[in-house]
Every structure is written in C-alpha cells, then in structure tokens.
JSON list of C-alpha atoms in Angstrom, two decimals:
[
{"chain": "R", "resi": 20, "resn": "MET", "atom": "CA", "xyz": [11.41, 17.76, 11.57]},
{"chain": "R", "resi": 21, "resn": "LYS", "atom": "CA", "xyz": [10.65, 17.91, 7.91]},
{"chain": "R", "resi": 22, "resn": "HIS", "atom": "CA", "xyz": [7.62, 15.85, 6.83]},
{"chain": "R", "resi": 23, "resn": "VAL", "atom": "CA", "xyz": [8.64, 12.80, 4.66]},
{"chain": "R", "resi": 24, "resn": "TYR", "atom": "CA", "xyz": [6.35, 14.03, 1.93]},
{"chain": "R", "resi": 25, "resn": "SER", "atom": "CA", "xyz": [8.79, 16.93, 1.37]},
{"chain": "R", "resi": 26, "resn": "GLN", "atom": "CA", "xyz": [11.54, 14.24, 0.65]},
{"chain": "R", "resi": 27, "resn": "GLU", "atom": "CA", "xyz": [9.31, 12.67, -1.85]},
{"chain": "R", "resi": 28, "resn": "VAL", "atom": "CA", "xyz": [8.60, 16.01, -3.71]},
{"chain": "R", "resi": 29, "resn": "ILE", "atom": "CA", "xyz": [12.22, 16.22, -4.20]},
{"chain": "R", "resi": 30, "resn": "GLU", "atom": "CA", "xyz": [12.47, 12.71, -5.49]},
{"chain": "R", "resi": 31, "resn": "PHE", "atom": "CA", "xyz": [9.66, 13.19, -7.83]},
{"chain": "R", "resi": 32, "resn": "GLU", "atom": "CA", "xyz": [11.24, 16.11, -9.40]},
{"chain": "R", "resi": 33, "resn": "GLY", "atom": "CA", "xyz": [11.94, 15.39, -13.03]},
{"chain": "R", "resi": 34, "resn": "LEU", "atom": "CA", "xyz": [8.94, 13.27, -13.82]},
{"chain": "R", "resi": 35, "resn": "THR", "atom": "CA", "xyz": [6.83, 15.30, -15.82]},
{"chain": "R", "resi": 36, "resn": "THR", "atom": "CA", "xyz": [4.33, 12.77, -17.00]},
{"chain": "R", "resi": 37, "resn": "ASP", "atom": "CA", "xyz": [2.41, 9.75, -15.47]},
{"chain": "R", "resi": 38, "resn": "SER", "atom": "CA", "xyz": [2.98, 7.63, -18.52]},
{"chain": "R", "resi": 39, "resn": "GLU", "atom": "CA", "xyz": [4.32, 4.08, -17.66]},
{"chain": "R", "resi": 40, "resn": "GLU", "atom": "CA", "xyz": [7.12, 4.47, -20.10]},
{"chain": "R", "resi": 41, "resn": "GLU", "atom": "CA", "xyz": [8.32, 7.76, -18.44]},
{"chain": "R", "resi": 42, "resn": "VAL", "atom": "CA", "xyz": [7.87, 6.24, -14.94]},
{"chain": "R", "resi": 43, "resn": "SER", "atom": "CA", "xyz": [10.07, 3.16, -15.82]},
{"chain": "R", "resi": 44, "resn": "ARG", "atom": "CA", "xyz": [12.93, 5.43, -17.06]},
{"chain": "R", "resi": 45, "resn": "TRP", "atom": "CA", "xyz": [12.65, 7.65, -13.93]},
{"chain": "R", "resi": 46, "resn": "VAL", "atom": "CA", "xyz": [12.46, 4.89, -11.39]},
{"chain": "R", "resi": 47, "resn": "LYS", "atom": "CA", "xyz": [15.86, 3.49, -12.75]},
{"chain": "R", "resi": 48, "resn": "PHE", "atom": "CA", "xyz": [17.75, 6.45, -11.89]},
{"chain": "R", "resi": 49, "resn": "ARG", "atom": "CA", "xyz": [16.38, 7.47, -8.62]},
{"chain": "R", "resi": 50, "resn": "PRO", "atom": "CA", "xyz": [18.36, 6.87, -5.34]},
{"chain": "R", "resi": 51, "resn": "PHE", "atom": "CA", "xyz": [15.90, 4.67, -3.36]},
{"chain": "R", "resi": 52, "resn": "SER", "atom": "CA", "xyz": [18.21, 2.34, -1.63]},
{"chain": "R", "resi": 53, "resn": "GLN", "atom": "CA", "xyz": [18.01, 4.43, 1.53]},
{"chain": "R", "resi": 54, "resn": "TRP", "atom": "CA", "xyz": [14.16, 3.63, 1.58]},
{"chain": "R", "resi": 55, "resn": "ASP", "atom": "CA", "xyz": [14.67, 0.05, 2.73]},
{"chain": "R", "resi": 56, "resn": "VAL", "atom": "CA", "xyz": [12.84, -0.87, 5.77]},
{"chain": "R", "resi": 57, "resn": "ASP", "atom": "CA", "xyz": [12.44, -3.98, 7.70]},
{"chain": "R", "resi": 58, "resn": "GLY", "atom": "CA", "xyz": [13.60, -6.06, 4.91]},
{"chain": "R", "resi": 59, "resn": "VAL", "atom": "CA", "xyz": [11.21, -4.73, 2.42]},
{"chain": "R", "resi": 60, "resn": "ALA", "atom": "CA", "xyz": [13.11, -2.96, -0.48]},
{"chain": "R", "resi": 61, "resn": "PRO", "atom": "CA", "xyz": [11.45, -0.22, -2.62]},
{"chain": "R", "resi": 62, "resn": "ALA", "atom": "CA", "xyz": [9.62, -1.49, -5.57]},
{"chain": "R", "resi": 63, "resn": "VAL", "atom": "CA", "xyz": [6.89, -0.57, -7.82]},
{"chain": "R", "resi": 64, "resn": "TYR", "atom": "CA", "xyz": [3.37, -2.57, -7.69]},
{"chain": "R", "resi": 65, "resn": "LYS", "atom": "CA", "xyz": [0.38, -2.57, -9.98]},
{"chain": "R", "resi": 66, "resn": "SER", "atom": "CA", "xyz": [-3.10, -2.77, -8.74]},
{"chain": "R", "resi": 67, "resn": "ILE", "atom": "CA", "xyz": [-6.63, -2.23, -9.80]},
{"chain": "R", "resi": 68, "resn": "TYR", "atom": "CA", "xyz": [-8.15, 0.73, -8.03]},
{"chain": "R", "resi": 69, "resn": "GLY", "atom": "CA", "xyz": [-11.96, -0.09, -8.52]},
{"chain": "R", "resi": 70, "resn": "PRO", "atom": "CA", "xyz": [-13.54, 1.73, -11.46]},
{"chain": "R", "resi": 71, "resn": "HIS", "atom": "CA", "xyz": [-10.30, 3.75, -12.08]},
{"chain": "R", "resi": 72, "resn": "GLY", "atom": "CA", "xyz": [-8.53, 0.69, -13.51]},
{"chain": "R", "resi": 73, "resn": "GLU", "atom": "CA", "xyz": [-4.78, -0.28, -13.03]},
{"chain": "R", "resi": 74, "resn": "GLU", "atom": "CA", "xyz": [-2.63, 2.12, -11.32]},
{"chain": "R", "resi": 75, "resn": "LEU", "atom": "CA", "xyz": [1.07, 1.96, -10.07]},
{"chain": "R", "resi": 76, "resn": "VAL", "atom": "CA", "xyz": [2.33, 2.41, -6.52]},
{"chain": "R", "resi": 77, "resn": "LEU", "atom": "CA", "xyz": [5.78, 2.82, -5.17]},
{"chain": "R", "resi": 78, "resn": "LEU", "atom": "CA", "xyz": [6.06, 0.82, -2.01]},
{"chain": "R", "resi": 79, "resn": "HIS", "atom": "CA", "xyz": [9.04, 2.33, 0.06]},
{"chain": "R", "resi": 80, "resn": "GLY", "atom": "CA", "xyz": [10.19, 3.00, 3.52]},
{"chain": "R", "resi": 81, "resn": "VAL", "atom": "CA", "xyz": [10.57, 6.15, 5.39]},
{"chain": "R", "resi": 82, "resn": "PRO", "atom": "CA", "xyz": [14.32, 6.89, 6.34]},
{"chain": "R", "resi": 83, "resn": "ASN", "atom": "CA", "xyz": [14.72, 6.44, 10.08]},
{"chain": "R", "resi": 84, "resn": "GLU", "atom": "CA", "xyz": [11.22, 5.43, 10.68]},
{"chain": "R", "resi": 85, "resn": "ARG", "atom": "CA", "xyz": [9.51, 2.04, 10.83]},
{"chain": "R", "resi": 86, "resn": "LYS", "atom": "CA", "xyz": [6.88, 2.89, 8.24]},
{"chain": "R", "resi": 87, "resn": "LEU", "atom": "CA", "xyz": [5.88, 1.64, 4.78]},
{"chain": "R", "resi": 88, "resn": "ILE", "atom": "CA", "xyz": [4.30, 4.06, 2.28]},
{"chain": "R", "resi": 89, "resn": "GLY", "atom": "CA", "xyz": [2.55, 3.44, -0.88]},
{"chain": "R", "resi": 90, "resn": "THR", "atom": "CA", "xyz": [2.87, 6.49, -3.26]},
{"chain": "R", "resi": 91, "resn": "LYS", "atom": "CA", "xyz": [0.93, 6.80, -6.37]},
{"chain": "R", "resi": 92, "resn": "ILE", "atom": "CA", "xyz": [2.95, 7.05, -9.54]},
{"chain": "R", "resi": 93, "resn": "LEU", "atom": "CA", "xyz": [0.01, 6.30, -11.67]},
{"chain": "R", "resi": 94, "resn": "GLY", "atom": "CA", "xyz": [-2.87, 7.84, -9.85]},
{"chain": "R", "resi": 95, "resn": "ASP", "atom": "CA", "xyz": [-6.52, 8.78, -10.46]},
{"chain": "R", "resi": 96, "resn": "ARG", "atom": "CA", "xyz": [-8.81, 11.75, -9.96]},
{"chain": "R", "resi": 97, "resn": "ASN", "atom": "CA", "xyz": [-9.32, 11.00, -6.35]},
{"chain": "R", "resi": 98, "resn": "VAL", "atom": "CA", "xyz": [-5.68, 10.27, -5.22]},
{"chain": "R", "resi": 99, "resn": "PRO", "atom": "CA", "xyz": [-3.43, 11.39, -7.92]},
{"chain": "R", "resi": 100, "resn": "PHE", "atom": "CA", "xyz": [0.35, 10.93, -8.71]},
{"chain": "R", "resi": 101, "resn": "GLY", "atom": "CA", "xyz": [2.66, 11.80, -5.89]},
{"chain": "R", "resi": 102, "resn": "LYS", "atom": "CA", "xyz": [0.06, 11.33, -3.02]},
{"chain": "R", "resi": 103, "resn": "HIS", "atom": "CA", "xyz": [0.07, 8.62, -0.45]},
{"chain": "R", "resi": 104, "resn": "SER", "atom": "CA", "xyz": [-2.51, 5.74, -1.01]},
{"chain": "R", "resi": 105, "resn": "PHE", "atom": "CA", "xyz": [-1.41, 4.24, 2.31]},
{"chain": "R", "resi": 106, "resn": "VAL", "atom": "CA", "xyz": [0.93, 4.54, 5.27]},
{"chain": "R", "resi": 107, "resn": "ILE", "atom": "CA", "xyz": [1.72, 1.32, 7.15]},
{"chain": "R", "resi": 108, "resn": "ASP", "atom": "CA", "xyz": [3.05, 1.30, 10.93]},
{"chain": "R", "resi": 109, "resn": "LEU", "atom": "CA", "xyz": [5.48, -1.67, 11.25]},
{"chain": "R", "resi": 110, "resn": "ASP", "atom": "CA", "xyz": [5.27, -1.20, 14.97]},
{"chain": "R", "resi": 111, "resn": "ARG", "atom": "CA", "xyz": [1.75, -2.34, 14.89]},
{"chain": "R", "resi": 112, "resn": "PRO", "atom": "CA", "xyz": [1.92, -6.06, 13.73]},
{"chain": "R", "resi": 113, "resn": "LEU", "atom": "CA", "xyz": [-1.18, -8.16, 13.89]},
{"chain": "R", "resi": 114, "resn": "VAL", "atom": "CA", "xyz": [-1.77, -11.83, 13.98]},
{"chain": "R", "resi": 115, "resn": "LEU", "atom": "CA", "xyz": [-5.46, -12.91, 13.22]},
{"chain": "R", "resi": 116, "resn": "ASN", "atom": "CA", "xyz": [-7.05, -16.30, 13.01]},
{"chain": "R", "resi": 117, "resn": "SER", "atom": "CA", "xyz": [-9.72, -17.25, 10.62]},
{"chain": "R", "resi": 118, "resn": "SER", "atom": "CA", "xyz": [-12.58, -16.42, 12.86]},
{"chain": "R", "resi": 119, "resn": "GLN", "atom": "CA", "xyz": [-11.50, -12.93, 13.34]},
{"chain": "R", "resi": 120, "resn": "GLN", "atom": "CA", "xyz": [-11.62, -12.33, 9.73]},
{"chain": "R", "resi": 121, "resn": "ASP", "atom": "CA", "xyz": [-14.90, -13.93, 9.09]},
{"chain": "R", "resi": 122, "resn": "SER", "atom": "CA", "xyz": [-16.84, -10.71, 8.28]},
{"chain": "R", "resi": 123, "resn": "CYS", "atom": "CA", "xyz": [-15.94, -6.99, 7.97]},
{"chain": "R", "resi": 124, "resn": "GLU", "atom": "CA", "xyz": [-17.73, -6.34, 11.16]},
{"chain": "R", "resi": 125, "resn": "THR", "atom": "CA", "xyz": [-15.68, -8.86, 13.01]},
{"chain": "R", "resi": 126, "resn": "LEU", "atom": "CA", "xyz": [-12.47, -7.40, 11.51]},
{"chain": "R", "resi": 127, "resn": "VAL", "atom": "CA", "xyz": [-13.46, -3.94, 12.62]},
{"chain": "R", "resi": 128, "resn": "ALA", "atom": "CA", "xyz": [-14.26, -5.04, 16.26]},
{"chain": "R", "resi": 129, "resn": "VAL", "atom": "CA", "xyz": [-10.78, -6.83, 16.45]},
{"chain": "R", "resi": 130, "resn": "HIS", "atom": "CA", "xyz": [-9.01, -3.68, 15.02]},
{"chain": "R", "resi": 131, "resn": "ALA", "atom": "CA", "xyz": [-10.79, -1.35, 17.45]},
{"chain": "R", "resi": 132, "resn": "GLY", "atom": "CA", "xyz": [-9.54, -3.56, 20.32]},
{"chain": "R", "resi": 133, "resn": "GLU", "atom": "CA", "xyz": [-6.14, -4.04, 18.64]},
{"chain": "R", "resi": 134, "resn": "GLU", "atom": "CA", "xyz": [-3.23, -5.45, 20.45]},
{"chain": "R", "resi": 135, "resn": "THR", "atom": "CA", "xyz": [0.14, -5.72, 18.79]},
{"chain": "R", "resi": 136, "resn": "ALA", "atom": "CA", "xyz": [1.36, -9.20, 18.44]},
{"chain": "R", "resi": 137, "resn": "GLN", "atom": "CA", "xyz": [4.70, -11.01, 17.83]},
{"chain": "R", "resi": 138, "resn": "LYS", "atom": "CA", "xyz": [5.34, -11.39, 14.17]},
{"chain": "R", "resi": 139, "resn": "THR", "atom": "CA", "xyz": [4.92, -14.84, 12.78]},
{"chain": "R", "resi": 140, "resn": "SER", "atom": "CA", "xyz": [6.18, -16.46, 9.61]},
{"chain": "R", "resi": 141, "resn": "SER", "atom": "CA", "xyz": [2.66, -17.48, 8.54]},
{"chain": "R", "resi": 142, "resn": "GLN", "atom": "CA", "xyz": [-0.97, -16.75, 9.61]},
{"chain": "R", "resi": 143, "resn": "PRO", "atom": "CA", "xyz": [-4.28, -17.53, 8.07]},
{"chain": "R", "resi": 144, "resn": "PHE", "atom": "CA", "xyz": [-5.88, -15.01, 5.50]},
{"chain": "R", "resi": 145, "resn": "CYS", "atom": "CA", "xyz": [-9.42, -14.89, 4.08]},
{"chain": "R", "resi": 146, "resn": "VAL", "atom": "CA", "xyz": [-11.40, -12.28, 2.57]},
{"chain": "R", "resi": 147, "resn": "PRO", "atom": "CA", "xyz": [-14.07, -11.23, 4.97]},
{"chain": "R", "resi": 148, "resn": "SER", "atom": "CA", "xyz": [-17.78, -11.41, 3.97]},
{"chain": "R", "resi": 149, "resn": "GLY", "atom": "CA", "xyz": [-18.93, -8.00, 3.01]},
{"chain": "R", "resi": 150, "resn": "ALA", "atom": "CA", "xyz": [-15.56, -6.96, 1.40]},
{"chain": "R", "resi": 151, "resn": "SER", "atom": "CA", "xyz": [-15.08, -6.24, -2.31]},
{"chain": "R", "resi": 152, "resn": "TYR", "atom": "CA", "xyz": [-12.14, -6.62, -4.58]},
{"chain": "R", "resi": 153, "resn": "ALA", "atom": "CA", "xyz": [-11.33, -6.26, -8.24]},
{"chain": "R", "resi": 154, "resn": "ASP", "atom": "CA", "xyz": [-8.53, -8.73, -8.79]},
{"chain": "R", "resi": 155, "resn": "GLN", "atom": "CA", "xyz": [-9.63, -12.36, -8.35]},
{"chain": "R", "resi": 156, "resn": "ASN", "atom": "CA", "xyz": [-6.01, -13.37, -7.70]},
{"chain": "R", "resi": 157, "resn": "ILE", "atom": "CA", "xyz": [-6.48, -12.33, -4.11]},
{"chain": "R", "resi": 158, "resn": "LEU", "atom": "CA", "xyz": [-8.56, -15.55, -3.74]},
{"chain": "R", "resi": 159, "resn": "LYS", "atom": "CA", "xyz": [-5.38, -17.69, -4.43]},
{"chain": "R", "resi": 160, "resn": "PHE", "atom": "CA", "xyz": [-4.16, -17.01, -0.95]},
{"chain": "R", "resi": 161, "resn": "ASN", "atom": "CA", "xyz": [-5.18, -18.61, 2.30]},
{"chain": "R", "resi": 162, "resn": "THR", "atom": "CA", "xyz": [-2.18, -17.52, 4.37]},
{"chain": "R", "resi": 163, "resn": "CYS", "atom": "CA", "xyz": [0.10, -14.40, 4.62]},
{"chain": "R", "resi": 164, "resn": "ILE", "atom": "CA", "xyz": [3.41, -13.83, 6.15]},
{"chain": "R", "resi": 165, "resn": "GLU", "atom": "CA", "xyz": [2.52, -10.72, 7.90]},
{"chain": "R", "resi": 166, "resn": "ARG", "atom": "CA", "xyz": [-0.14, -8.17, 8.64]},
{"chain": "R", "resi": 167, "resn": "TYR", "atom": "CA", "xyz": [0.15, -4.45, 9.96]},
{"chain": "R", "resi": 168, "resn": "ALA", "atom": "CA", "xyz": [-2.21, -1.75, 10.96]},
{"chain": "R", "resi": 169, "resn": "GLY", "atom": "CA", "xyz": [-2.04, 1.54, 9.02]},
{"chain": "R", "resi": 170, "resn": "ARG", "atom": "CA", "xyz": [-4.10, 4.01, 7.36]},
{"chain": "R", "resi": 171, "resn": "GLY", "atom": "CA", "xyz": [-5.14, 4.87, 3.75]},
{"chain": "R", "resi": 172, "resn": "THR", "atom": "CA", "xyz": [-6.14, 7.96, 1.89]},
{"chain": "R", "resi": 173, "resn": "LEU", "atom": "CA", "xyz": [-9.57, 8.77, 0.57]},
{"chain": "R", "resi": 174, "resn": "ALA", "atom": "CA", "xyz": [-10.58, 11.90, -1.30]},
{"chain": "R", "resi": 175, "resn": "TYR", "atom": "CA", "xyz": [-13.21, 13.31, -3.57]},
{"chain": "R", "resi": 176, "resn": "ASP", "atom": "CA", "xyz": [-12.62, 14.15, -7.17]},
{"chain": "R", "resi": 177, "resn": "ASP", "atom": "CA", "xyz": [-9.57, 16.43, -7.77]},
{"chain": "R", "resi": 178, "resn": "TYR", "atom": "CA", "xyz": [-8.13, 15.39, -4.40]},
{"chain": "R", "resi": 179, "resn": "THR", "atom": "CA", "xyz": [-10.70, 17.44, -2.59]},
{"chain": "R", "resi": 180, "resn": "ASP", "atom": "CA", "xyz": [-11.08, 17.12, 1.27]},
{"chain": "R", "resi": 181, "resn": "PRO", "atom": "CA", "xyz": [-8.67, 14.04, 1.68]},
{"chain": "R", "resi": 182, "resn": "TRP", "atom": "CA", "xyz": [-9.02, 12.02, 4.79]},
{"chain": "R", "resi": 183, "resn": "TRP", "atom": "CA", "xyz": [-7.59, 8.85, 6.33]},
{"chain": "R", "resi": 184, "resn": "CYS", "atom": "CA", "xyz": [-9.29, 5.54, 7.06]},
{"chain": "R", "resi": 185, "resn": "ASP", "atom": "CA", "xyz": [-7.92, 2.50, 8.93]},
{"chain": "R", "resi": 186, "resn": "THR", "atom": "CA", "xyz": [-6.22, -0.12, 6.80]},
{"chain": "R", "resi": 187, "resn": "HIS", "atom": "CA", "xyz": [-4.63, -3.45, 7.25]},
{"chain": "R", "resi": 188, "resn": "PHE", "atom": "CA", "xyz": [-1.37, -4.28, 5.06]},
{"chain": "R", "resi": 189, "resn": "ILE", "atom": "CA", "xyz": [-1.28, -7.98, 4.33]},
{"chain": "R", "resi": 190, "resn": "ARG", "atom": "CA", "xyz": [1.83, -9.23, 2.84]},
{"chain": "R", "resi": 191, "resn": "PHE", "atom": "CA", "xyz": [1.57, -12.63, 0.92]},
{"chain": "R", "resi": 192, "resn": "ASP", "atom": "CA", "xyz": [5.21, -12.72, -0.37]},
{"chain": "R", "resi": 193, "resn": "GLU", "atom": "CA", "xyz": [7.90, -10.51, -1.81]},
{"chain": "R", "resi": 194, "resn": "ASP", "atom": "CA", "xyz": [5.69, -10.07, -4.94]},
{"chain": "R", "resi": 195, "resn": "ASN", "atom": "CA", "xyz": [2.24, -9.63, -3.72]},
{"chain": "R", "resi": 196, "resn": "PHE", "atom": "CA", "xyz": [0.34, -7.79, -0.91]},
{"chain": "R", "resi": 197, "resn": "ALA", "atom": "CA", "xyz": [-3.04, -6.47, -0.16]},
{"chain": "R", "resi": 198, "resn": "VAL", "atom": "CA", "xyz": [-4.48, -3.41, 1.57]},
{"chain": "R", "resi": 199, "resn": "HIS", "atom": "CA", "xyz": [-7.75, -3.68, 3.18]},
{"chain": "R", "resi": 200, "resn": "PHE", "atom": "CA", "xyz": [-9.31, -0.23, 3.22]},
{"chain": "R", "resi": 201, "resn": "PHE", "atom": "CA", "xyz": [-11.84, -0.03, 6.02]},
{"chain": "R", "resi": 202, "resn": "TYR", "atom": "CA", "xyz": [-13.91, 2.66, 4.66]},
{"chain": "R", "resi": 203, "resn": "GLY", "atom": "CA", "xyz": [-16.12, 0.78, 2.21]},
{"chain": "R", "resi": 204, "resn": "HIS", "atom": "CA", "xyz": [-14.13, -2.42, 2.94]},
{"chain": "R", "resi": 205, "resn": "TYR", "atom": "CA", "xyz": [-12.19, -2.59, -0.28]},
{"chain": "R", "resi": 206, "resn": "LEU", "atom": "CA", "xyz": [-9.37, -5.03, -0.58]},
{"chain": "R", "resi": 207, "resn": "GLY", "atom": "CA", "xyz": [-6.78, -3.83, -3.08]},
{"chain": "R", "resi": 208, "resn": "PHE", "atom": "CA", "xyz": [-4.52, -6.49, -4.40]},
{"chain": "R", "resi": 209, "resn": "TYR", "atom": "CA", "xyz": [-0.95, -5.42, -5.39]},
{"chain": "R", "resi": 210, "resn": "THR", "atom": "CA", "xyz": [1.59, -7.27, -7.63]},
{"chain": "R", "resi": 211, "resn": "ARG", "atom": "CA", "xyz": [5.11, -6.27, -8.24]},
{"chain": "R", "resi": 212, "resn": "HIS", "atom": "CA", "xyz": [5.71, -4.69, -11.67]},
{"chain": "R", "resi": 213, "resn": "ARG", "atom": "CA", "xyz": [8.67, -6.72, -13.22]},
{"chain": "R", "resi": 214, "resn": "ASP", "atom": "CA", "xyz": [9.19, -4.36, -15.97]},
{"chain": "R", "resi": 215, "resn": "ILE", "atom": "CA", "xyz": [10.04, -1.43, -13.75]},
{"chain": "R", "resi": 216, "resn": "VAL", "atom": "CA", "xyz": [13.03, -2.13, -11.67]},
{"chain": "R", "resi": 217, "resn": "PHE", "atom": "CA", "xyz": [15.63, -0.34, -9.78]}
]
C-alpha cells in the first residue's frame, strides 16, 4: 500500500514557493474534496510556532482512513513545507475532565493509561500548568467539542533526525483547534485562514 505522503507529494507538485500569495492561488485549484473525513473538510489554518513565528498548515483527511493530518505549507527550518506537523487518529477519541488537565504531569499519566471514550458534544478544556503557548487566544476557551490522541513531528534544523511525540488534538469549533505537543508541552493554537479558501 502506498504511504499517504506519496499522494501529498503529487498534490504539492506545481507549488514552487512557500509565499502566502502563491499558496493561496495553488490551494484554490487543488482537488482536496476527497480528503474530507469525519465531517472535517480540508482547510488552511495559521498558527504561531514558537520562535519561528506564524506558519500555515493544511488540515486534511486521509482517503479511506480515519486520520487527520496537518501538513506544513508555510514551514520552518525544523519541520519545513510539505512535511507532516501532526497526525491525528480519529479512532482514539478522548474525554477528559478538568482535573485530568490540571498539570502536564497529570495529562501525561492520563494519556499513558488512555482508554478511548464515546465522543461528546462538549467537554472541559483548560491549559495545564507547565504548558507553554504563543497565542493568548487559546485562553478564551474553557470547553472543546472533541479531543483525539495523535502524534506530532519534531526535528532538528534542516529536518534532521525527525521523530514523533505524543499529541492531543483539541477542536474548539470549525474555525479553531489546538495541538498539545507532549514533548516540551507546547500548545499550538490554530485559526482558519479565511483568505485561503477552496
């Protein structure tokens, strides 16, 4: 079976720069409709990646699989354009109460003893003590509509020796979500980019 990344390489052909203007034109003409999964349509989101500043991620599904992938379309020297920032397993839904999110240590313990749960329409959300974030907008939310386990990509400069870390994907609404990267306990906050549409 061909790995999904091969499909993405094909889809990214013709995009010769990572400028936002070029990305916007390119996205409008790509056939992403088959990448819908579990009610989540493909869309471009912007996020602040720590010291790297604002970057763009294409959130999309995987055909015939229950996964969501965040692919960098404006990347950085660690995880560049075209590489996965995170992969989310939609068969691993999580429902956490506030006390389970009290600290990063508690969250790690809960994740280690993970039991998949029935999805709910709303559950508590809080930023665990010990977690860092760059976008203050994440503090506006005290509930989320769903949470899933997944994995995120980390790498040294020039995408050297990339490795996976555990993550949680936290969806607040159709326009906003967060990814908690357990390594370093960084909470990335993502907002739909309204100027880049399909």
